[in-house]
Amino acid sequence: MRAFWKGKKVLVTGHTGFKGTWICHWLNELGAEVSGFALPPSTEPSIFKLTNLESKVNSHIGDITDRDAIEKVMVAVQPEIVIHMAAQPLVIDSYDDPVGTYMTNVIGTAHVFEAIRKAKSVRTVVNVTTDKCYENKEWHWGYRENEAMGGFDPYSSSKGCSELLTASYRQSFFNNENIKLASGRAGNVIGGGDWSENRLVPDLVSAISNNETVIIRNPNSIRPWQHVLEPIFGYLKLAEKLHGENGDEFLGGWNFGPHDNGAQPVSWIADRLCEKWANGAHWKLDNPDNVPPHEAKYLKLDCSKARAELEWEPKLELDTAIDWIVEWHKTFEDSGDIEAKTIEQIQRFQSKI
């Protein structure tokens, strides 16, 4: 990986976010020349600020719904590889602001693609979407990359639209312009440094840190949980393959999910995290009168394609992933060196590859 990424000019959209910060640190460790384009960090605390990422990348603050802004940065940076992660990433928030969600996740993605066409330097693009892009039929088996796009809630629907947009740009423009474009569809990503609201692990960590009882909405909903470095490893492998001589063989969508035993109910995650945190951490079911917006009850990915063709597979058991999360946040609680802990976990993960 180091041999490939050293000296590569990479632009990451959404670099101030949770996943964006982790991938930028990993790219920096691999010797890439990293630039970022994103809104200011949306949480306080922020992993972007805590790990001093701004001092390590060429950081640009802006909104992908502003076409002129992303085009100016893309032309100025002249990247070879673009990893598009900027998004409105929350199901609950999409119910509150459906139009804003579509503007960011669909129109914003179109702006990024148009900026890529204008820059003339880009050869490889990975558009990061989600496992929720599939039309969810509550199957007890994993969705494959050729399944129909769909989405009940506006967030899931917008990511299905982003996938259709990706396919259209690849066939209508990028194939003729020698730009290799693929999408990465990850499961429910967890890890140190995520303070987003209305996400299970951040809600658990915040409540436990404040000696509060954790409130769980849907304890029986099953999700494909995975540590943040798992799909990032997939995005990096996919970009490497796309950038190679046989890049045409790796176009399209790719699933990056956990082992089968990584698909667990919400209550399983809550139990394990409370147990490992100790100090009396516990959770309870939300008031039954508080009816939550619709979310899928069962969701699982089939990752056979990535295992066979990208030589990618998960490296951490779910129990280990939770250990790493507790370790990261305990370091934060103890005012430890969180930047060093982030780099150490990346290096520990690399040693497993």
Tab-separated table of N, CA and C in Angstrom, residues 244-299:
chain	number	residue	atom	x	y	z
A	244	GLY	N	-4.893	1.009	-11.505
A	244	GLY	CA	-3.937	0.141	-12.188
A	244	GLY	C	-4.262	-0.071	-13.659
A	245	GLU	N	-3.443	-0.886	-14.303
A	245	GLU	CA	-3.599	-1.134	-15.743
A	245	GLU	C	-4.936	-1.776	-16.084
A	246	ASN	N	-5.460	-2.585	-15.171
A	246	ASN	CA	-6.722	-3.289	-15.417
A	246	ASN	C	-7.888	-2.628	-14.688
A	247	GLY	N	-7.836	-1.304	-14.576
A	247	GLY	CA	-8.840	-0.580	-13.818
A	247	GLY	C	-10.268	-0.795	-14.271
A	248	ASP	N	-10.466	-1.052	-15.555
A	248	ASP	CA	-11.824	-1.260	-16.078
A	248	ASP	C	-12.510	-2.466	-15.447
A	249	GLU	N	-11.738	-3.390	-14.891
A	249	GLU	CA	-12.311	-4.591	-14.287
A	249	GLU	C	-12.919	-4.314	-12.916
A	250	PHE	N	-12.700	-3.094	-12.386
A	250	PHE	CA	-13.121	-2.821	-11.010
A	250	PHE	C	-14.128	-1.678	-10.910
A	251	LEU	N	-14.775	-1.353	-12.019
A	251	LEU	CA	-15.810	-0.323	-12.023
A	251	LEU	C	-17.067	-0.854	-11.320
A	252	GLY	N	-17.986	0.046	-10.978
A	252	GLY	CA	-19.249	-0.390	-10.386
A	252	GLY	C	-19.250	-0.279	-8.876
A	253	GLY	N	-20.196	-0.999	-8.243
A	253	GLY	CA	-20.365	-0.934	-6.803
A	253	GLY	C	-19.672	-2.069	-6.080
A	254	TRP	N	-19.235	-1.795	-4.840
A	254	TRP	CA	-18.520	-2.777	-4.022
A	254	TRP	C	-19.010	-2.704	-2.581
A	255	ASN	N	-19.343	-3.872	-2.016
A	255	ASN	CA	-19.766	-3.959	-0.623
A	255	ASN	C	-18.563	-4.181	0.286
A	256	PHE	N	-18.527	-3.458	1.405
A	256	PHE	CA	-17.501	-3.656	2.420
A	256	PHE	C	-18.184	-3.784	3.780
A	257	GLY	N	-18.513	-5.003	4.129
A	257	GLY	CA	-19.207	-5.259	5.392
A	257	GLY	C	-18.407	-6.175	6.289
A	258	PRO	N	-18.931	-6.481	7.476
A	258	PRO	CA	-18.204	-7.318	8.429
A	258	PRO	C	-18.373	-8.810	8.149
A	259	HIS	N	-17.691	-9.626	8.960
A	259	HIS	CA	-17.965	-11.058	8.976
A	259	HIS	C	-19.434	-11.276	9.338
A	260	ASP	N	-19.934	-12.480	9.083
A	260	ASP	CA	-21.334	-12.768	9.380
A	260	ASP	C	-21.680	-12.485	10.840
A	261	ASN	N	-20.735	-12.777	11.757
A	261	ASN	CA	-21.034	-12.544	13.167
A	261	ASN	C	-20.946	-11.065	13.542
A	262	GLY	N	-20.642	-10.205	12.571
A	262	GLY	CA	-20.651	-8.767	12.805
A	262	GLY	C	-22.028	-8.159	12.631
A	263	ALA	N	-22.970	-8.927	12.088
A	263	ALA	CA	-24.359	-8.465	11.975
A	263	ALA	C	-25.074	-8.821	13.271
A	264	GLN	N	-25.230	-7.845	14.149
A	264	GLN	CA	-25.764	-8.079	15.487
A	264	GLN	C	-26.854	-7.066	15.817
A	265	PRO	N	-27.751	-7.423	16.758
A	265	PRO	CA	-28.780	-6.462	17.184
A	265	PRO	C	-28.167	-5.263	17.909
A	266	VAL	N	-28.891	-4.161	17.893
A	266	VAL	CA	-28.467	-2.962	18.608
A	266	VAL	C	-28.202	-3.274	20.079
A	267	SER	N	-29.057	-4.115	20.685
A	267	SER	CA	-28.899	-4.436	22.106
A	267	SER	C	-27.578	-5.145	22.383
A	268	TRP	N	-27.095	-5.952	21.441
A	268	TRP	CA	-25.816	-6.666	21.616
A	268	TRP	C	-24.670	-5.671	21.720
A	269	ILE	N	-24.680	-4.661	20.838
A	269	ILE	CA	-23.646	-3.630	20.867
A	269	ILE	C	-23.715	-2.853	22.184
A	270	ALA	N	-24.920	-2.474	22.584
A	270	ALA	CA	-25.086	-1.711	23.816
A	270	ALA	C	-24.604	-2.507	25.026
A	271	ASP	N	-24.946	-3.797	25.073
A	271	ASP	CA	-24.512	-4.642	26.191
A	271	ASP	C	-22.988	-4.735	26.253
A	272	ARG	N	-22.365	-4.989	25.113
A	272	ARG	CA	-20.907	-5.169	25.104
A	272	ARG	C	-20.188	-3.877	25.477
A	273	LEU	N	-20.645	-2.768	24.923
A	273	LEU	CA	-19.942	-1.517	25.191
A	273	LEU	C	-20.089	-1.120	26.668
A	274	CYS	N	-21.281	-1.291	27.227
A	274	CYS	CA	-21.475	-0.978	28.647
A	274	CYS	C	-20.628	-1.890	29.524
A	275	GLU	N	-20.560	-3.165	29.163
A	275	GLU	CA	-19.770	-4.120	29.933
A	275	GLU	C	-18.285	-3.765	29.920
A	276	LYS	N	-17.760	-3.406	28.742
A	276	LYS	CA	-16.335	-3.108	28.610
A	276	LYS	C	-15.983	-1.759	29.232
A	277	TRP	N	-16.928	-0.826	29.216
A	277	TRP	CA	-16.670	0.479	29.819
A	277	TRP	C	-16.679	0.379	31.336
A	278	ALA	N	-17.563	-0.495	31.854
A	278	ALA	CA	-17.707	-0.714	33.296
A	278	ALA	C	-18.210	0.549	33.988
A	279	ASN	N	-17.851	0.718	35.257
A	279	ASN	CA	-18.256	1.894	36.051
A	279	ASN	C	-19.770	2.091	36.082
A	280	GLY	N	-20.506	0.974	36.030
A	280	GLY	CA	-21.957	1.059	36.156
A	280	GLY	C	-22.690	1.479	34.902
A	281	ALA	N	-22.031	1.483	33.753
A	281	ALA	CA	-22.684	1.884	32.500
A	281	ALA	C	-23.850	0.940	32.187
A	282	HIS	N	-24.990	1.502	31.795
A	282	HIS	CA	-26.153	0.676	31.482
A	282	HIS	C	-27.072	1.420	30.517
A	283	TRP	N	-28.046	0.683	29.964
A	283	TRP	CA	-28.979	1.274	29.020
A	283	TRP	C	-30.403	0.838	29.361
A	284	LYS	N	-31.371	1.564	28.765
A	284	LYS	CA	-32.766	1.171	28.924
A	284	LYS	C	-33.517	1.494	27.636
A	285	LEU	N	-34.666	0.853	27.477
A	285	LEU	CA	-35.491	1.052	26.288
A	285	LEU	C	-36.176	2.411	26.348
A	286	ASP	N	-36.274	3.059	25.202
A	286	ASP	CA	-36.948	4.349	25.115
A	286	ASP	C	-38.424	4.199	25.475
A	287	ASN	N	-39.028	5.280	25.875
A	287	ASN	CA	-40.454	5.309	26.177
A	287	ASN	C	-41.241	4.783	24.973
A	288	PRO	N	-42.084	3.757	25.168
A	288	PRO	CA	-42.818	3.185	24.020
A	288	PRO	C	-43.735	4.184	23.328
A	289	ASP	N	-44.084	5.278	24.015
A	289	ASP	CA	-44.916	6.305	23.380
A	289	ASP	C	-44.124	7.154	22.385
A	290	ASN	N	-42.792	7.112	22.489
A	290	ASN	CA	-41.941	7.853	21.552
A	290	ASN	C	-41.682	6.979	20.325
A	291	VAL	N	-42.591	7.039	19.386
A	291	VAL	CA	-42.490	6.198	18.196
A	291	VAL	C	-41.426	6.775	17.263
A	292	PRO	N	-40.321	6.050	17.022
A	292	PRO	CA	-39.259	6.593	16.175
A	292	PRO	C	-39.631	6.522	14.696
A	293	PRO	N	-39.025	7.361	13.852
A	293	PRO	CA	-39.240	7.244	12.409
A	293	PRO	C	-38.817	5.869	11.912
A	294	HIS	N	-39.354	5.461	10.774
A	294	HIS	CA	-39.047	4.137	10.232
A	294	HIS	C	-37.557	3.980	9.937
A	295	GLU	N	-36.998	2.866	10.413
A	295	GLU	CA	-35.665	2.449	10.028
A	295	GLU	C	-35.707	0.953	9.743
A	296	ALA	N	-34.818	0.490	8.862
A	296	ALA	CA	-34.793	-0.931	8.521
A	296	ALA	C	-34.535	-1.768	9.768
A	297	LYS	N	-35.198	-2.936	9.857
A	297	LYS	CA	-35.014	-3.817	11.006
A	297	LYS	C	-33.846	-4.781	10.790
A	298	TYR	N	-33.637	-5.191	9.548
A	298	TYR	CA	-32.571	-6.162	9.281
A	298	TYR	C	-31.811	-5.737	8.028
A	299	LEU	N	-30.500	-5.696	8.138
A	299	LEU	CA	-29.679	-5.260	7.011
A	299	LEU	C	-28.332	-5.964	7.066
